[in-house]
Coordinates of C-alpha atoms and ligand atoms in Angstrom, one line a residue:
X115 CA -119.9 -34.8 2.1
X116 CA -119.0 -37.1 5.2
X117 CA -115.4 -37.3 4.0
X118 CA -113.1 -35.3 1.9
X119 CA -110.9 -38.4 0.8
X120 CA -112.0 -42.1 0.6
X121 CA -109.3 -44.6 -0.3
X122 CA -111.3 -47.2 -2.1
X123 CA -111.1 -51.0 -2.3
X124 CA -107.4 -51.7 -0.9
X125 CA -106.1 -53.8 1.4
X126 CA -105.5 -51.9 4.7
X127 CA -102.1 -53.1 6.3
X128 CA -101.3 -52.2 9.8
X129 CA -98.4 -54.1 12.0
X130 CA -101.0 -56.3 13.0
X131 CA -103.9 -56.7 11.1
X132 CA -104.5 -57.2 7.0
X133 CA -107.8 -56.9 5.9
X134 CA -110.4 -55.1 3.0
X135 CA -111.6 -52.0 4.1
X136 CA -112.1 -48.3 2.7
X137 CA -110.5 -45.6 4.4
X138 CA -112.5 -42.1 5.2
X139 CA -110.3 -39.2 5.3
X140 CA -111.7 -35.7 7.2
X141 CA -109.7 -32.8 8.0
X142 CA -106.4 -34.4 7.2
X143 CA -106.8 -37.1 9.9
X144 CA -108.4 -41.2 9.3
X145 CA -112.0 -41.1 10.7
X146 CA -113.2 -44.4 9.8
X147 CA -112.2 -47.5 8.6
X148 CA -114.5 -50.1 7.0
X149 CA -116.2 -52.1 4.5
X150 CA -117.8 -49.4 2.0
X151 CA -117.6 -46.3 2.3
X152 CA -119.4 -43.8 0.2
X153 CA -120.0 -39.8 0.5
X154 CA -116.7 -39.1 0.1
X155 CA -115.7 -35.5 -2.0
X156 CA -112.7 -37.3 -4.0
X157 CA -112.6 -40.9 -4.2
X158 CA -109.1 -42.9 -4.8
X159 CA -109.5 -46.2 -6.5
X160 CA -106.5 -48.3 -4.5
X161 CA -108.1 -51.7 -5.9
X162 CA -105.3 -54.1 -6.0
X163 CA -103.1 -52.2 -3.9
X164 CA -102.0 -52.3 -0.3
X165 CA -102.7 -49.5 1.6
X166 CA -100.4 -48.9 4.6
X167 CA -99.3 -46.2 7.1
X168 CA -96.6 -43.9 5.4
X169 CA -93.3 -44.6 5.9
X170 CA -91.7 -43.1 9.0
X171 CA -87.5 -42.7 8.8
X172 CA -85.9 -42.5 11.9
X173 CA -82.4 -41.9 10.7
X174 CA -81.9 -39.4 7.8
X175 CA -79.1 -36.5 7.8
X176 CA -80.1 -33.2 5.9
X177 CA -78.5 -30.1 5.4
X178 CA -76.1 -31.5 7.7
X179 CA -72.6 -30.2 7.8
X180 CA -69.7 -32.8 8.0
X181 CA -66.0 -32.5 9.4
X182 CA -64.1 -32.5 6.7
X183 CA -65.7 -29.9 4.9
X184 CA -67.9 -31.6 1.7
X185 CA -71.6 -30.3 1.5
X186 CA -74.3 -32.7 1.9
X187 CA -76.2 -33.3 -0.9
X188 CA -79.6 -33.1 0.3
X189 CA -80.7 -30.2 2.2
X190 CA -84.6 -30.5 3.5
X191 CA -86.3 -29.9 -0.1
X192 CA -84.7 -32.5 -1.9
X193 CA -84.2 -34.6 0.7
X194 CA -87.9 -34.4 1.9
X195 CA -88.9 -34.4 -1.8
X196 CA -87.2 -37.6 -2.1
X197 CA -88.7 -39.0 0.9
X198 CA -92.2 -38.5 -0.1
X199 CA -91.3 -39.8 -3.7
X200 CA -90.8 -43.5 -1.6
X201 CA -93.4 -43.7 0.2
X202 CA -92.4 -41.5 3.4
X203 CA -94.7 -38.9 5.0
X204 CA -92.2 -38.3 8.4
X205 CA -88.5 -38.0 9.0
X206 CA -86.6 -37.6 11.6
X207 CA -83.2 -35.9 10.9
X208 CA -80.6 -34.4 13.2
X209 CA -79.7 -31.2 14.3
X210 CA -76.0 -31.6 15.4
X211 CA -74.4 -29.4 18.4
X212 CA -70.7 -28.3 16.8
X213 CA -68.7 -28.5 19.4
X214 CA -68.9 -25.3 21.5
X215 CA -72.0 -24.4 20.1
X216 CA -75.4 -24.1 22.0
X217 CA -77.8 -27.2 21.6
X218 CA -80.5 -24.6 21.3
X219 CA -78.5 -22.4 18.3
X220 CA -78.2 -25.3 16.3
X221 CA -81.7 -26.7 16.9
X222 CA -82.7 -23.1 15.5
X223 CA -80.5 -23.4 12.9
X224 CA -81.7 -26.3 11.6
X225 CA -85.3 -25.1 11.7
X226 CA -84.4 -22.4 9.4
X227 CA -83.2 -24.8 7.2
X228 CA -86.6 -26.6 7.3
X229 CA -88.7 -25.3 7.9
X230 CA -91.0 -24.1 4.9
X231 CA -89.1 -26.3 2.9
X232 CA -89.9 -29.8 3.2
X233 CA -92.4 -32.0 1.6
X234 CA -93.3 -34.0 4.6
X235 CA -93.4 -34.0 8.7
X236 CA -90.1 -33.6 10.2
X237 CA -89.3 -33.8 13.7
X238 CA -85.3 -33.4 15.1
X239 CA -83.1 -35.7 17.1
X240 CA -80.6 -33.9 18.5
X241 CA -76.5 -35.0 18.4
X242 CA -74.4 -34.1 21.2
X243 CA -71.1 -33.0 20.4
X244 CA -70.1 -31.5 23.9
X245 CA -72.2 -32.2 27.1
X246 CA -71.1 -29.7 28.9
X247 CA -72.5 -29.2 32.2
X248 CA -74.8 -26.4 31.6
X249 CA -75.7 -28.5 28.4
X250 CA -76.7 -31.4 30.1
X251 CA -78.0 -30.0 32.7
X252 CA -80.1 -26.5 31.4
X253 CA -80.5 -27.3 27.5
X254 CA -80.8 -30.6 27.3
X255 CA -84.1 -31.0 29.6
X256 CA -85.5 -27.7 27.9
X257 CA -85.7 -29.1 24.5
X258 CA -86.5 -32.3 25.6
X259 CA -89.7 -30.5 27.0
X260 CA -90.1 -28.5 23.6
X261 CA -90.5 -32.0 21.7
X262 CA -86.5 -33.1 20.7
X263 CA -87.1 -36.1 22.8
X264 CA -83.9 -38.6 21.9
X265 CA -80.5 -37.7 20.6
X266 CA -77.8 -39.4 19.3
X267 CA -74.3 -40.0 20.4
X268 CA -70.7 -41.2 18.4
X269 CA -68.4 -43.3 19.4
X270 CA -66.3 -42.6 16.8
X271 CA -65.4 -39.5 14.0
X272 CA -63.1 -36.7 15.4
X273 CA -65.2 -34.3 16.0
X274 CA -68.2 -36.1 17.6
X275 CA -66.5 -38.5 19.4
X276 CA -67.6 -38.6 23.3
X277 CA -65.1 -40.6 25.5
X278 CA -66.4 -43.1 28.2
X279 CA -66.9 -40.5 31.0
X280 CA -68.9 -38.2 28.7
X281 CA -71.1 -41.2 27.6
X282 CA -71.9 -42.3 31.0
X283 CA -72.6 -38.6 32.3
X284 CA -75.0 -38.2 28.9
X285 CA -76.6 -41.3 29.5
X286 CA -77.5 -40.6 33.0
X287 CA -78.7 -37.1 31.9
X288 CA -81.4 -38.6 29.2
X289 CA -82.0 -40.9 32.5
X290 CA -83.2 -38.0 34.2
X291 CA -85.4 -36.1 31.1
X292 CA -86.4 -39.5 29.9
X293 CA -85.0 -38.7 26.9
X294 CA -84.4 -41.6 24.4
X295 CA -80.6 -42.2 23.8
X296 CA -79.1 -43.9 20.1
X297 CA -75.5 -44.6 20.1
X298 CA -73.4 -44.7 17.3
X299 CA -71.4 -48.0 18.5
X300 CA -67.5 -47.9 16.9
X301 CA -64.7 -47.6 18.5
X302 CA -62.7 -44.6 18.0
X303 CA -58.8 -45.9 18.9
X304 CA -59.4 -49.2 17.0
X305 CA -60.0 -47.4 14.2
X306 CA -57.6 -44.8 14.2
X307 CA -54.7 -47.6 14.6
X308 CA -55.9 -49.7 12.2
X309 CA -56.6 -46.3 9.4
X310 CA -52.8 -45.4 10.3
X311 CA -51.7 -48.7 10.0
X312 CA -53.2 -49.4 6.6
X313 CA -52.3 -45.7 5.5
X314 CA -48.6 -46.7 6.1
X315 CA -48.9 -49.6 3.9
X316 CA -50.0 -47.6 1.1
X317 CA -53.3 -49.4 1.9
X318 CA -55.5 -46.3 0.4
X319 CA -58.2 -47.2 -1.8
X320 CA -62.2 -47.2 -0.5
X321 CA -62.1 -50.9 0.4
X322 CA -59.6 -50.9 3.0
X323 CA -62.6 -48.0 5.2
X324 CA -64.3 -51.4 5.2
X325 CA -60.8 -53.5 6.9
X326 CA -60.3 -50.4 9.5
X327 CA -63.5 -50.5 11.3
X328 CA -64.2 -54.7 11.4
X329 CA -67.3 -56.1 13.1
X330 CA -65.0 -56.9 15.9
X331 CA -64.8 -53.1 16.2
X332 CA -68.8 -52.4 15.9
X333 CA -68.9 -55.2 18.5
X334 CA -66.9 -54.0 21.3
X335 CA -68.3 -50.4 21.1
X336 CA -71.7 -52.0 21.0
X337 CA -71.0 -54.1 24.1
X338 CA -69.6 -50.8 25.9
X339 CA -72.6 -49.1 25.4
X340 CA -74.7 -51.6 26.8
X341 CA -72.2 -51.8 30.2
X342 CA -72.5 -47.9 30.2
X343 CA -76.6 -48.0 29.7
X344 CA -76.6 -50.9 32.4
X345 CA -74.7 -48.8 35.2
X346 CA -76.7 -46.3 34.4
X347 CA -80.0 -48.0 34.2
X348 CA -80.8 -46.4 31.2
X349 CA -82.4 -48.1 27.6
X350 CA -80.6 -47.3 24.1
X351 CA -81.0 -47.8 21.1
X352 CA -78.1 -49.2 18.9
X353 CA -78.6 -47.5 15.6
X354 CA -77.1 -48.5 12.2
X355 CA -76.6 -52.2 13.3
X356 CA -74.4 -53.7 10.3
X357 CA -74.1 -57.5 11.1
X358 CA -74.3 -60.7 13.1
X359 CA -71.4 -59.8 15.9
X360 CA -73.5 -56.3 17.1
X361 CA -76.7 -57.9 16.9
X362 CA -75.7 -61.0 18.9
X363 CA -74.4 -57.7 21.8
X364 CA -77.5 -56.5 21.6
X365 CA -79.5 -60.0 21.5
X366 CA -77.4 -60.8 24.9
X367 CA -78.7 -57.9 26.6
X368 CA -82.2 -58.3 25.7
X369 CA -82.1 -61.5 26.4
X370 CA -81.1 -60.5 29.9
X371 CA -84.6 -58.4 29.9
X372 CA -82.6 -55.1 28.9
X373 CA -84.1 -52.4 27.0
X374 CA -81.5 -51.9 24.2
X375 CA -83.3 -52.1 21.1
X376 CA -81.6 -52.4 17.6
X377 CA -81.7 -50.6 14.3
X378 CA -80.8 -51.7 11.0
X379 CA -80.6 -50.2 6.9
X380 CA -80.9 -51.2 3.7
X381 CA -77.3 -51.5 3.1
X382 CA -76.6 -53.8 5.6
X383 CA -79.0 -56.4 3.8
X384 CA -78.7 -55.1 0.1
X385 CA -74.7 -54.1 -0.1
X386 CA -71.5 -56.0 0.8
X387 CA -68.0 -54.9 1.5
X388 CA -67.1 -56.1 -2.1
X389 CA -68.8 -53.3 -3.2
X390 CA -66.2 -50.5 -1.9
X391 CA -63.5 -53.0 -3.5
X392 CA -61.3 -51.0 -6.3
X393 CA -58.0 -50.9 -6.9
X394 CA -57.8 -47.0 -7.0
X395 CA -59.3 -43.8 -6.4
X396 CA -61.1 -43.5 -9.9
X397 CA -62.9 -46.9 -9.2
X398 CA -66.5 -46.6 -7.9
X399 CA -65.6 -48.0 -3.8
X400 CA -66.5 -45.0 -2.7
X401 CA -69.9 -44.4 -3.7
X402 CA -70.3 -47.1 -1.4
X403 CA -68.5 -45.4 2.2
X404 CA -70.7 -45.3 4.9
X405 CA -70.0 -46.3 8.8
X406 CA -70.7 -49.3 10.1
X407 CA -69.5 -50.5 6.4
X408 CA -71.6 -53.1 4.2
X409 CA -70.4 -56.7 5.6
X410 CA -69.6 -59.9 4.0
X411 CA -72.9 -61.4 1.9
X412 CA -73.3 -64.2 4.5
X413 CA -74.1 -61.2 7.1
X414 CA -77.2 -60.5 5.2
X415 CA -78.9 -63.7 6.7
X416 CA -77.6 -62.6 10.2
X417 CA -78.9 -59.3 10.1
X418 CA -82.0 -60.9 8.6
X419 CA -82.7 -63.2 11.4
X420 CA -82.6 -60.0 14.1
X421 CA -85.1 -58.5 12.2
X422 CA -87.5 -62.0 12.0
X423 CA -86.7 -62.7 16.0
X424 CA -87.6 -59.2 17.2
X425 CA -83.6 -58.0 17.7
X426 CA -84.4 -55.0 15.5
X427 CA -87.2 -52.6 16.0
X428 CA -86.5 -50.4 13.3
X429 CA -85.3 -50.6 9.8
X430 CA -83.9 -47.2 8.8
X431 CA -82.4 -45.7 5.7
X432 CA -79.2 -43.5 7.4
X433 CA -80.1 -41.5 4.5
X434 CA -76.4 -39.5 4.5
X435 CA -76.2 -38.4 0.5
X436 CA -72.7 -37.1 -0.6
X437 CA -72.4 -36.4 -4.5
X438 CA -69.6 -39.0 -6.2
X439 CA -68.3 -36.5 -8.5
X440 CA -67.4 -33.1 -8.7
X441 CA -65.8 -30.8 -5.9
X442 CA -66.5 -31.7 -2.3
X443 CA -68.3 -35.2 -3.6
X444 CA -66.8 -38.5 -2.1
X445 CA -64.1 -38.7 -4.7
X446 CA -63.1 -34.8 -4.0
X447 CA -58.7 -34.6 -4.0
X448 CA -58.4 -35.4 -0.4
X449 CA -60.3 -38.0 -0.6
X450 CA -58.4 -39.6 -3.6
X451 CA -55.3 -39.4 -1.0
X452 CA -57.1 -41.8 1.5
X453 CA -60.6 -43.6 2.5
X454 CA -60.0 -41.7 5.6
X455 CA -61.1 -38.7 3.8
X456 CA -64.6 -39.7 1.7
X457 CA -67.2 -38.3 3.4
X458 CA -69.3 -41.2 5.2
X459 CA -72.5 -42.1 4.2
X460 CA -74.9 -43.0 1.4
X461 CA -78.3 -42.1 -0.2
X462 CA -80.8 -44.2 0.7
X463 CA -84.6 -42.8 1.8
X464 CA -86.5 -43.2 -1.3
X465 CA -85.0 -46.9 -1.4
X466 CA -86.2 -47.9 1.3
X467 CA -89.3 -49.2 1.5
X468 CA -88.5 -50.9 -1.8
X469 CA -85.6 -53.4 -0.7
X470 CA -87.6 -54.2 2.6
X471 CA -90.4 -54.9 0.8
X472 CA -88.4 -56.8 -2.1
X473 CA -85.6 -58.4 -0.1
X474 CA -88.6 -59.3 2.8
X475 CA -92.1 -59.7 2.0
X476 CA -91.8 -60.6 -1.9
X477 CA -89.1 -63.1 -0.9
X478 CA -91.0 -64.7 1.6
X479 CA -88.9 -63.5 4.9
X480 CA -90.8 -61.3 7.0
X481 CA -94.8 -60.8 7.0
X482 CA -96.7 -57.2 5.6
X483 CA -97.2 -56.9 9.1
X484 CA -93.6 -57.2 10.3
X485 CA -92.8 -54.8 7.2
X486 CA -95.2 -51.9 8.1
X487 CA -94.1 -52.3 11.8
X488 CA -90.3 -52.2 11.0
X489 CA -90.7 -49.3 8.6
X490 CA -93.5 -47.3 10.4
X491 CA -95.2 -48.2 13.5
X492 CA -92.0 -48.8 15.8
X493 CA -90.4 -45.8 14.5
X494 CA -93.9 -43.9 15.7
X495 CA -94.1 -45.7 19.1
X496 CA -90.3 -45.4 19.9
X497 CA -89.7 -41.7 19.0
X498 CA -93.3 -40.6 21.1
X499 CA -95.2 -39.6 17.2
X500 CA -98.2 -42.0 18.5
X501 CA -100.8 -42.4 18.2
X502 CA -101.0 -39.4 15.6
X503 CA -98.4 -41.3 13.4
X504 CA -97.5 -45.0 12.6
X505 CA -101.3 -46.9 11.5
X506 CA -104.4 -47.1 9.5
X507 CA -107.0 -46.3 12.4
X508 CA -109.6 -43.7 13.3
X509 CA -107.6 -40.5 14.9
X510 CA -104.4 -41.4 13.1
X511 CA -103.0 -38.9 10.5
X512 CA -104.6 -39.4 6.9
X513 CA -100.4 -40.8 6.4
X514 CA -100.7 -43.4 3.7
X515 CA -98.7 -45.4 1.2
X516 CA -100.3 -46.9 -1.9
X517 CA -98.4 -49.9 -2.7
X518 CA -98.5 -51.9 -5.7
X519 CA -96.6 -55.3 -4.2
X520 CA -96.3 -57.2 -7.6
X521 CA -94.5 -53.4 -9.8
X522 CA -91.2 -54.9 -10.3
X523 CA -88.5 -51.9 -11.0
X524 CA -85.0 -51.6 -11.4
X525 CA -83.7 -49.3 -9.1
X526 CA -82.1 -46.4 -11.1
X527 CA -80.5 -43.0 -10.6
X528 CA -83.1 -42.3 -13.1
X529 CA -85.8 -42.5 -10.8
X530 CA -84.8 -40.9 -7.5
X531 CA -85.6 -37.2 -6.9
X532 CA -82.7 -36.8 -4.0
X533 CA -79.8 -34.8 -4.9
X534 CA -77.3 -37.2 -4.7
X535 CA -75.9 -37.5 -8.5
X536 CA -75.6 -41.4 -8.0
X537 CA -77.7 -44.4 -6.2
X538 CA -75.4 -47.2 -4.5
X539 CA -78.4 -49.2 -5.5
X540 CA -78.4 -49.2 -9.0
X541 CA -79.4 -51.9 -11.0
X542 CA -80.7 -54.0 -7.9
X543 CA -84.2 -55.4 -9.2
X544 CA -87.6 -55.0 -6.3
X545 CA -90.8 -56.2 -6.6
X546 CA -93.2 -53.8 -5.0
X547 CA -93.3 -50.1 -5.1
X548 CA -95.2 -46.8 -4.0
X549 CA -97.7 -45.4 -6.1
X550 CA -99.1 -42.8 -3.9
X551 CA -98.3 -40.8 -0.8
X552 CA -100.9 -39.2 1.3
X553 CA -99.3 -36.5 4.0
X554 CA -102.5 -35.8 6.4
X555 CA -105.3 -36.6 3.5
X556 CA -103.2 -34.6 0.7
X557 CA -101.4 -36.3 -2.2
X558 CA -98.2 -35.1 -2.1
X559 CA -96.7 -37.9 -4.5
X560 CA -98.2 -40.0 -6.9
X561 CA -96.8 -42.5 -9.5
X562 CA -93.3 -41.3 -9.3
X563 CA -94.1 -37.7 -9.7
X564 CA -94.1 -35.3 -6.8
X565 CA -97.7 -33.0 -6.4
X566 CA -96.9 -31.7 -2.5
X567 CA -95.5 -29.0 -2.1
X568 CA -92.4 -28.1 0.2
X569 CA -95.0 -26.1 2.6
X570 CA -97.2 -29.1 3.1
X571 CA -94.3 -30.6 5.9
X572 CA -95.1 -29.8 9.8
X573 CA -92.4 -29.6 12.6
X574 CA -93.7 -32.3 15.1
X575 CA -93.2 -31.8 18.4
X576 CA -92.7 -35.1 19.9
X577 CA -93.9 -36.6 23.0
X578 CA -91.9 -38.4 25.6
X579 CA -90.6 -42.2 24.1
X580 CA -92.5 -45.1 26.4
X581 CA -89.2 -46.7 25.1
X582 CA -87.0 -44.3 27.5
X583 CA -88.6 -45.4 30.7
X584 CA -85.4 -46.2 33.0
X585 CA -86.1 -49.5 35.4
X586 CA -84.7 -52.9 34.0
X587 CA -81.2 -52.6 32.6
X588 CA -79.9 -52.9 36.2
Ligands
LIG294 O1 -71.7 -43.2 7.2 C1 -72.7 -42.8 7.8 N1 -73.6 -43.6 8.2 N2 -72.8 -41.5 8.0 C2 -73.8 -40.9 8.6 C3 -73.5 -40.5 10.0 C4 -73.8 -41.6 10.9 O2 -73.0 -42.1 11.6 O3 -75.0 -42.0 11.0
LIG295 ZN1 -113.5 -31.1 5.1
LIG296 ZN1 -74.0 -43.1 13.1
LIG297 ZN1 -76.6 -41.7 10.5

């Protein structure tokens, strides 16, 4: 037979294009795409569905260890299995330096936790804990050349946070191996003054994480980054963008013809700051912790309107799964004693796709196109996976999401295969949902149930982001 796999009858969805077409699958990679196609070993009846490139996530943290001791609750099987279950075929997680560590000992580290374990492609952003000289200098540049082409920086959190001299001396490093730089924009000493000065109020409980780090606090970080990556002529992205005060930093500078380029999630369009409200520890506010926090409900249409004017390339889960209950979960004893002390982040990469496609195509605010652009193709073209990864074309990777845009669900613990023991998303109604996930031609999920196995994922080694190119923020 021509093909091993034809997708049948569907509507192909690309970030540009919609149209009727079959897909013809070889050797794991798309080699045609057109009106019939027959000869074909297995045939896969999409009629009525959309067919799209598999999701790509940027921003997911597995296995990763966290500061204050609780164990995250996704290593690479769940988290991967999880993943696939939503539509995903790549993720991009990150292998964080501890300070005084080697970047290359924890990029190997990492890779033992994934490797042979995960359900689909994974490539690694690095973090950078402690630049070093020898680090920025020797390590940085190697691994950039072995494929860890962007890493991430904190402007916040103990024991990431780099200080304004380290950030400019990083930023002019990734200058030099064209590596592509995402900041973590929130200011460290705002937030320590305001978590103390709550704390001595008796000011405890999970809401008040949301009062010690304001937008006003995501805002100046966000504008200091941009000064920094303008001295040093270098772009950035500004990841986990949580409102309108960052976005309209980040607008400003592109407007200016910078490259800064913006990221945004799922709970900065689908949670609010109510939701960490509780008047004690035993209430749920901290299922719902995560930095930048949920904002007011009127952000929504703010964030919202950066994703429709371009502001936002990416729209990424920060997939960062603590359990809720139980020893070392988010309401663990020292965390009962403060918000300072629940471990940061949420579950979030099997939701996805579903609350962008509910929240944006089914509700009429962004196109197909824009969808499968924010979820997949920017995510390919920034972080250097294309053109393997990121569209429905001859040479691409057979990476495909059935999608059934009129399923309506009720998003449920019930349904996610992550290892999380809670969603934050529960009970929030979509229209539109995955069906099947191809990884390279092979079903690896299909109608909720996961067929892959966790050898089927591949390590990508990732070329140099176009994105990176230095030139026009000075
Ligand atoms: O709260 C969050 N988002 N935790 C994950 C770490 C990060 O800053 O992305
Ligand atoms: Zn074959
Ligand atoms: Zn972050
Ligand atoms: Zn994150």
């Amino acid at each position: 037979n021509q093909f091993d796999v034809i997708i049948r009858g569907g509507i192909v969805v690309t970030a540009t294009d919609t149209f009727r077409a079959d897909v013809g699958i070889r050797h794991g990679k798309i080699m045609t795409v057109a009106n019939i196609l027959t000869d074909g070993t297995k045939i896969i009846d999409a009629s009525g569905l959309l067919v799209m490139p598999g999701g790509i996530d940027s921003h997911v943290h597995l296995a990763q260890p966290s500061f204050d001791g609780p164990a995250m609750a996704d290593g690479f099987e769940s988290g991967t299995r999880s993943a696939v279950a939503g539509g995903n075929t790549t993720v991009l997680p990150f292998a964080l330096q501890p300070r005084g560590a080697s970047l290359r000992s924890s990029v190997v580290n990492y890779h033992k936790e994934a490797d042979g374990q995960s359900y689909c492609d994974y490539g690694f952003h690095l973090i950078v804990t402690d630049p070093t000289p020898s680090v920025l200098s020797q390590e940085l540049p190697a691994l950039v050349e072995d494929g860890y082409t962007s890493f991430k920086v904190f402007m916040t959190y103990d024991d990431l946070v780099l200080n304004d001299r380290q950030l400019l001396e990083v930023f002019s490093s990734a200058r030099d191996c064209k590596a592509l730089v995402m900041v973590h924009c929130e200011g460290y000493d705002a937030i320590r003054f305001m978590t103390e000065r709550l704390e001595a109020v008796g000011k405890t409980a999970p809401y008040y994480h949301a009062v010690s780090r304001p937008e006003s606090v995501e805002r100046e970080a966000t504008h200091r980054a941009i000064s920094h990556a303008e001295l040093t002529d270098v772009p950035i992205m500004i990841v986990h963008v949580s409102g309108r005060e960052p976005m309209e930093q980040i607008r400003w500078a592109q407007n200016r013809g910078m490259k800064i380029y913006g990221e945004t999630c799922p709970q900065y369009i689908a949670l609010t700051s109510e939701d960490l409200k509780g008047l004690n520890m035993d209430e749920t506010g901290g299922k719902y912790v995560c930095s930048p926090p949920p904002r007011e409900k009127e952000s929504w249409e703010a964030v919202w309107s950066g994703i429709k004017t371009g502001v936002f390339q990416t729209f990424s889960s920060d997939h960062c799964p603590f359990f809720y209950e139980g020893v070392g979960g988010k309401l663990n004893d020292k965390a009962r004693t403060s918000f300072r002390w629940v471990p940061n982040g949420i579950p979030g990469v099997e939701t996805r796709l579903p609350i962008l496609y509910s929240r944006g195509v089914a509700e009429g605010r962004i196109t197909v196109n824009e969808f499968v652009a924010l979820t997949s193709t920017n995510h390919a073209k920034i972080y250097g996976l294309y053109p393997e990864k990121g569209s429905i074309a001859p040479g691409f990777d057979a990476d495909i999401v059935l999608w059934d845009p009129n399923r309506k669900e009720t998003i449920s613990q019930r349904l996610m295969h992550h290892g999380a023991d809670y969603t934050p998303y529960e009970g929030q109604q979509v229209t539109g949902w995955p069906v099947m996930t191809l990884l390279r031609g092979k079903i690896v999920a299909e109608e909720g149930k996961i067929v892959g196995s966790k050898s089927d994922g591949r390590f990508l080694k990732r070329r140099l982001s176009p994105y990176a190119m230095p030139g026009s923020n000075r």
